[in-house]
Amino acid sequence: MNKKVLVLGASGTVGSAVATALSNKNYEVVVATRSTNRQLAHPSVLLDYQRPETFATALEGMDGLFIVMPNFANALVPAFHQLIDLAKEKKVQHIQFLSAIGADANPEGLHRRIELHIEASGIAYTFLRPNFFMQNFLTFDKPNLDKGVIFLPTGEGKCSYIDVRDIANVAATAFFNAEHSNKAYTLTGPKAISSAEIASIFSAALGKTIKNINPSEEEYVAALEAFGLPAEAIETNKTLYSVYIRNGYVAGIADDVEQVTGQAAVSFEEFAKTAI
């Protein structure tokens, strides 16, 4: 009988890619949803982070659990701790957690707090610590790309962006594999690139000029405010781009994608070709 995996966040960029990759490896995929009325590509089960009473039923019969936390989810940490505790009760064999690059450097950070609770559970785990997603340019940043601009306060800083398809391939390869149990993988693309380089790559791939607008921090915040983003989201995005990328904190390159999957990580040039 095929292993059964509950995938959280399956309507999002990474979760949906992971669900597909697991299905392609013949796992039985069930996706968590807060509304059973939604039309989804996989069988679904009700799981609402605000209603912990839905957790036990959702975990029934699951061999694996893939956890993606919602954005800006500090208030939900206790709920996710409860979910992990119930996973142990339900004898889930393997938990994978979509963490973040450098999570281990901050024990009080959102992602590390979840990692530590998983470690303490005794369940076999794999932590996926990706860098910024290439697909952000097709989701959150797509309105600017459609206008022909890259609008990020990154200065000349570089980032080794990762294609979410590589994250999904690592997840599918590592599930229930003793070689990858109780491991944490840093997932990056093969090269660190600047916003100016990204604009050039998109220009070539899309056949039109994409300009790199390097706004000040204040201009970037004003644009996010005009877009209607909540204050917490604005502060987080400002820090990620104007501090982490601008200062080169996320320019490192890891070969974990290739080590796990046997395939080189997708380059930004390859990714951009799919953005047409």
Tab-separated table of N, CA, C and O in Angstrom, residues 196-244:
chain	number	residue	atom	x	y	z
A	196	ALA	N	19.354	43.843	-10.881
A	196	ALA	CA	19.713	44.307	-12.221
A	196	ALA	C	19.897	43.119	-13.160
A	196	ALA	O	19.455	43.144	-14.322
A	197	GLU	N	20.528	42.058	-12.667
A	197	GLU	CA	20.710	40.856	-13.472
A	197	GLU	C	19.366	40.179	-13.750
A	197	GLU	O	19.141	39.656	-14.854
A	198	ILE	N	18.484	40.193	-12.780
A	198	ILE	CA	17.150	39.612	-12.968
A	198	ILE	C	16.400	40.351	-14.068
A	198	ILE	O	15.760	39.741	-14.931
A	199	ALA	N	16.482	41.673	-14.062
A	199	ALA	CA	15.825	42.469	-15.096
A	199	ALA	C	16.365	42.102	-16.472
A	199	ALA	O	15.602	41.967	-17.446
A	200	SER	N	17.665	41.916	-16.565
A	200	SER	CA	18.284	41.549	-17.836
A	200	SER	C	17.837	40.166	-18.299
A	200	SER	O	17.546	39.948	-19.483
A	201	ILE	N	17.763	39.227	-17.354
A	201	ILE	CA	17.346	37.854	-17.694
A	201	ILE	C	15.905	37.836	-18.173
A	201	ILE	O	15.572	37.189	-19.180
A	202	PHE	N	15.026	38.546	-17.476
A	202	PHE	CA	13.626	38.603	-17.891
A	202	PHE	C	13.485	39.314	-19.243
A	202	PHE	O	12.640	38.929	-20.064
A	203	SER	N	14.278	40.330	-19.469
A	203	SER	CA	14.228	41.037	-20.753
A	203	SER	C	14.505	40.076	-21.903
A	203	SER	O	13.794	40.066	-22.924
A	204	ALA	N	15.521	39.253	-21.744
A	204	ALA	CA	15.877	38.294	-22.787
A	204	ALA	C	14.803	37.224	-22.947
A	204	ALA	O	14.448	36.842	-24.072
A	205	ALA	N	14.256	36.743	-21.821
A	205	ALA	CA	13.275	35.650	-21.873
A	205	ALA	C	11.924	36.107	-22.402
A	205	ALA	O	11.253	35.375	-23.139
A	206	LEU	N	11.532	37.327	-22.050
A	206	LEU	CA	10.202	37.820	-22.414
A	206	LEU	C	10.195	38.588	-23.732
A	206	LEU	O	9.131	38.906	-24.265
A	207	GLY	N	11.379	38.935	-24.226
A	207	GLY	CA	11.446	39.666	-25.482
A	207	GLY	C	10.993	41.103	-25.370
A	207	GLY	O	10.516	41.696	-26.335
A	208	LYS	N	11.125	41.678	-24.187
A	208	LYS	CA	10.792	43.085	-23.985
A	208	LYS	C	11.681	43.625	-22.879
A	208	LYS	O	12.246	42.855	-22.090
A	209	THR	N	11.804	44.929	-22.813
A	209	THR	CA	12.690	45.537	-21.828
A	209	THR	C	12.061	45.530	-20.444
A	209	THR	O	10.948	46.026	-20.258
A	210	ILE	N	12.767	44.952	-19.511
A	210	ILE	CA	12.380	44.995	-18.096
A	210	ILE	C	13.408	45.868	-17.389
A	210	ILE	O	14.615	45.587	-17.429
A	211	LYS	N	12.956	46.940	-16.773
A	211	LYS	CA	13.857	47.875	-16.107
A	211	LYS	C	13.980	47.542	-14.627
A	211	LYS	O	13.011	47.162	-13.975
A	212	ASN	N	15.165	47.722	-14.105
A	212	ASN	CA	15.385	47.559	-12.674
A	212	ASN	C	15.221	48.904	-11.992
A	212	ASN	O	16.057	49.797	-12.139
A	213	ILE	N	14.111	49.068	-11.281
A	213	ILE	CA	13.873	50.278	-10.492
A	213	ILE	C	14.322	49.973	-9.074
A	213	ILE	O	13.738	49.125	-8.407
A	214	ASN	N	15.350	50.627	-8.633
A	214	ASN	CA	15.902	50.336	-7.312
A	214	ASN	C	15.387	51.385	-6.325
A	214	ASN	O	16.080	52.372	-6.050
A	215	PRO	N	14.174	51.188	-5.797
A	215	PRO	CA	13.588	52.224	-4.947
A	215	PRO	C	14.301	52.321	-3.605
A	215	PRO	O	14.963	51.374	-3.161
A	216	SER	N	14.145	53.472	-2.980
A	216	SER	CA	14.626	53.605	-1.607
A	216	SER	C	13.695	52.791	-0.707
A	216	SER	O	12.599	52.380	-1.113
A	217	GLU	N	14.121	52.570	0.505
A	217	GLU	CA	13.288	51.852	1.465
A	217	GLU	C	11.960	52.568	1.657
A	217	GLU	O	10.897	51.937	1.727
A	218	GLU	N	12.018	53.892	1.703
A	218	GLU	CA	10.795	54.679	1.917
A	218	GLU	C	9.855	54.557	0.724
A	218	GLU	O	8.628	54.438	0.897
A	219	GLU	N	10.403	54.582	-0.481
A	219	GLU	CA	9.569	54.447	-1.683
A	219	GLU	C	8.925	53.061	-1.748
A	219	GLU	O	7.771	52.917	-2.148
A	220	TYR	N	9.692	52.054	-1.343
A	220	TYR	CA	9.167	50.688	-1.362
A	220	TYR	C	8.029	50.535	-0.356
A	220	TYR	O	6.976	49.969	-0.675
A	221	VAL	N	8.224	51.051	0.848
A	221	VAL	CA	7.180	50.977	1.874
A	221	VAL	C	5.927	51.713	1.411
A	221	VAL	O	4.802	51.218	1.580
A	222	ALA	N	6.096	52.880	0.808
A	222	ALA	CA	4.944	53.655	0.327
A	222	ALA	C	4.167	52.873	-0.729
A	222	ALA	O	2.927	52.898	-0.745
A	223	ALA	N	4.882	52.164	-1.597
A	223	ALA	CA	4.223	51.373	-2.636
A	223	ALA	C	3.428	50.224	-2.016
A	223	ALA	O	2.303	49.931	-2.453
A	224	LEU	N	3.990	49.584	-0.995
A	224	LEU	CA	3.281	48.489	-0.334
A	224	LEU	C	2.062	48.998	0.424
A	224	LEU	O	1.015	48.336	0.468
A	225	GLU	N	2.197	50.180	1.019
A	225	GLU	CA	1.048	50.784	1.712
A	225	GLU	C	-0.064	51.099	0.724
A	225	GLU	O	-1.243	50.849	1.003
A	226	ALA	N	0.310	51.622	-0.432
A	226	ALA	CA	-0.681	51.942	-1.460
A	226	ALA	C	-1.360	50.685	-1.973
A	226	ALA	O	-2.542	50.705	-2.367
A	227	PHE	N	-0.628	49.579	-1.957
A	227	PHE	CA	-1.169	48.291	-2.394
A	227	PHE	C	-2.130	47.719	-1.368
A	227	PHE	O	-2.911	46.812	-1.647
A	228	GLY	N	-2.083	48.243	-0.134
A	228	GLY	CA	-2.988	47.799	0.913
A	228	GLY	C	-2.471	46.661	1.764
A	228	GLY	O	-3.244	45.978	2.442
A	229	LEU	N	-1.158	46.438	1.752
A	229	LEU	CA	-0.581	45.354	2.534
A	229	LEU	C	-0.628	45.687	4.025
A	229	LEU	O	-0.412	46.836	4.407
A	230	PRO	N	-0.912	44.714	4.888
A	230	PRO	CA	-0.927	44.960	6.337
A	230	PRO	C	0.434	45.404	6.839
A	230	PRO	O	1.471	45.079	6.238
A	231	ALA	N	0.434	46.106	7.956
A	231	ALA	CA	1.673	46.665	8.495
A	231	ALA	C	2.725	45.591	8.765
A	231	ALA	O	3.915	45.789	8.492
A	232	GLU	N	2.322	44.440	9.310
A	232	GLU	CA	3.278	43.373	9.613
A	232	GLU	C	3.935	42.853	8.337
A	232	GLU	O	5.146	42.609	8.297
A	233	ALA	N	3.142	42.721	7.291
A	233	ALA	CA	3.666	42.238	6.015
A	233	ALA	C	4.622	43.261	5.406
A	233	ALA	O	5.659	42.901	4.829
A	234	ILE	N	4.289	44.538	5.529
A	234	ILE	CA	5.159	45.592	4.997
A	234	ILE	C	6.507	45.575	5.709
A	234	ILE	O	7.568	45.634	5.070
A	235	GLU	N	6.490	45.473	7.017
A	235	GLU	CA	7.731	45.468	7.792
A	235	GLU	C	8.579	44.249	7.443
A	235	GLU	O	9.807	44.359	7.282
A	236	THR	N	7.938	43.103	7.298
A	236	THR	CA	8.673	41.882	6.958
A	236	THR	C	9.314	41.995	5.585
A	236	THR	O	10.510	41.700	5.410
A	237	ASN	N	8.546	42.413	4.585
A	237	ASN	CA	9.081	42.528	3.228
A	237	ASN	C	10.187	43.575	3.142
A	237	ASN	O	11.197	43.365	2.454
A	238	LYS	N	10.005	44.675	3.843
A	238	LYS	CA	11.044	45.713	3.859
A	238	LYS	C	12.358	45.136	4.383
A	238	LYS	O	13.422	45.340	3.793
A	239	THR	N	12.277	44.389	5.477
A	239	THR	CA	13.479	43.809	6.076
A	239	THR	C	14.112	42.773	5.151
A	239	THR	O	15.337	42.755	4.960
A	240	LEU	N	13.285	41.910	4.572
A	240	LEU	CA	13.809	40.855	3.709
A	240	LEU	C	14.604	41.425	2.534
A	240	LEU	O	15.702	40.942	2.210
A	241	TYR	N	14.051	42.450	1.890
A	241	TYR	CA	14.687	42.960	0.680
A	241	TYR	C	15.748	44.030	0.958
A	241	TYR	O	16.825	44.010	0.357
A	242	SER	N	15.435	44.966	1.858
A	242	SER	CA	16.364	46.082	2.062
A	242	SER	C	17.459	45.769	3.068
A	242	SER	O	18.428	46.531	3.189
A	243	VAL	N	17.335	44.658	3.775
A	243	VAL	CA	18.384	44.245	4.716
A	243	VAL	C	19.035	42.941	4.252
A	243	VAL	O	20.222	42.904	3.941
A	244	TYR	N	18.251	41.884	4.168
A	244	TYR	CA	18.828	40.566	3.881
A	244	TYR	C	19.461	40.490	2.495
A	244	TYR	O	20.603	40.040	2.344
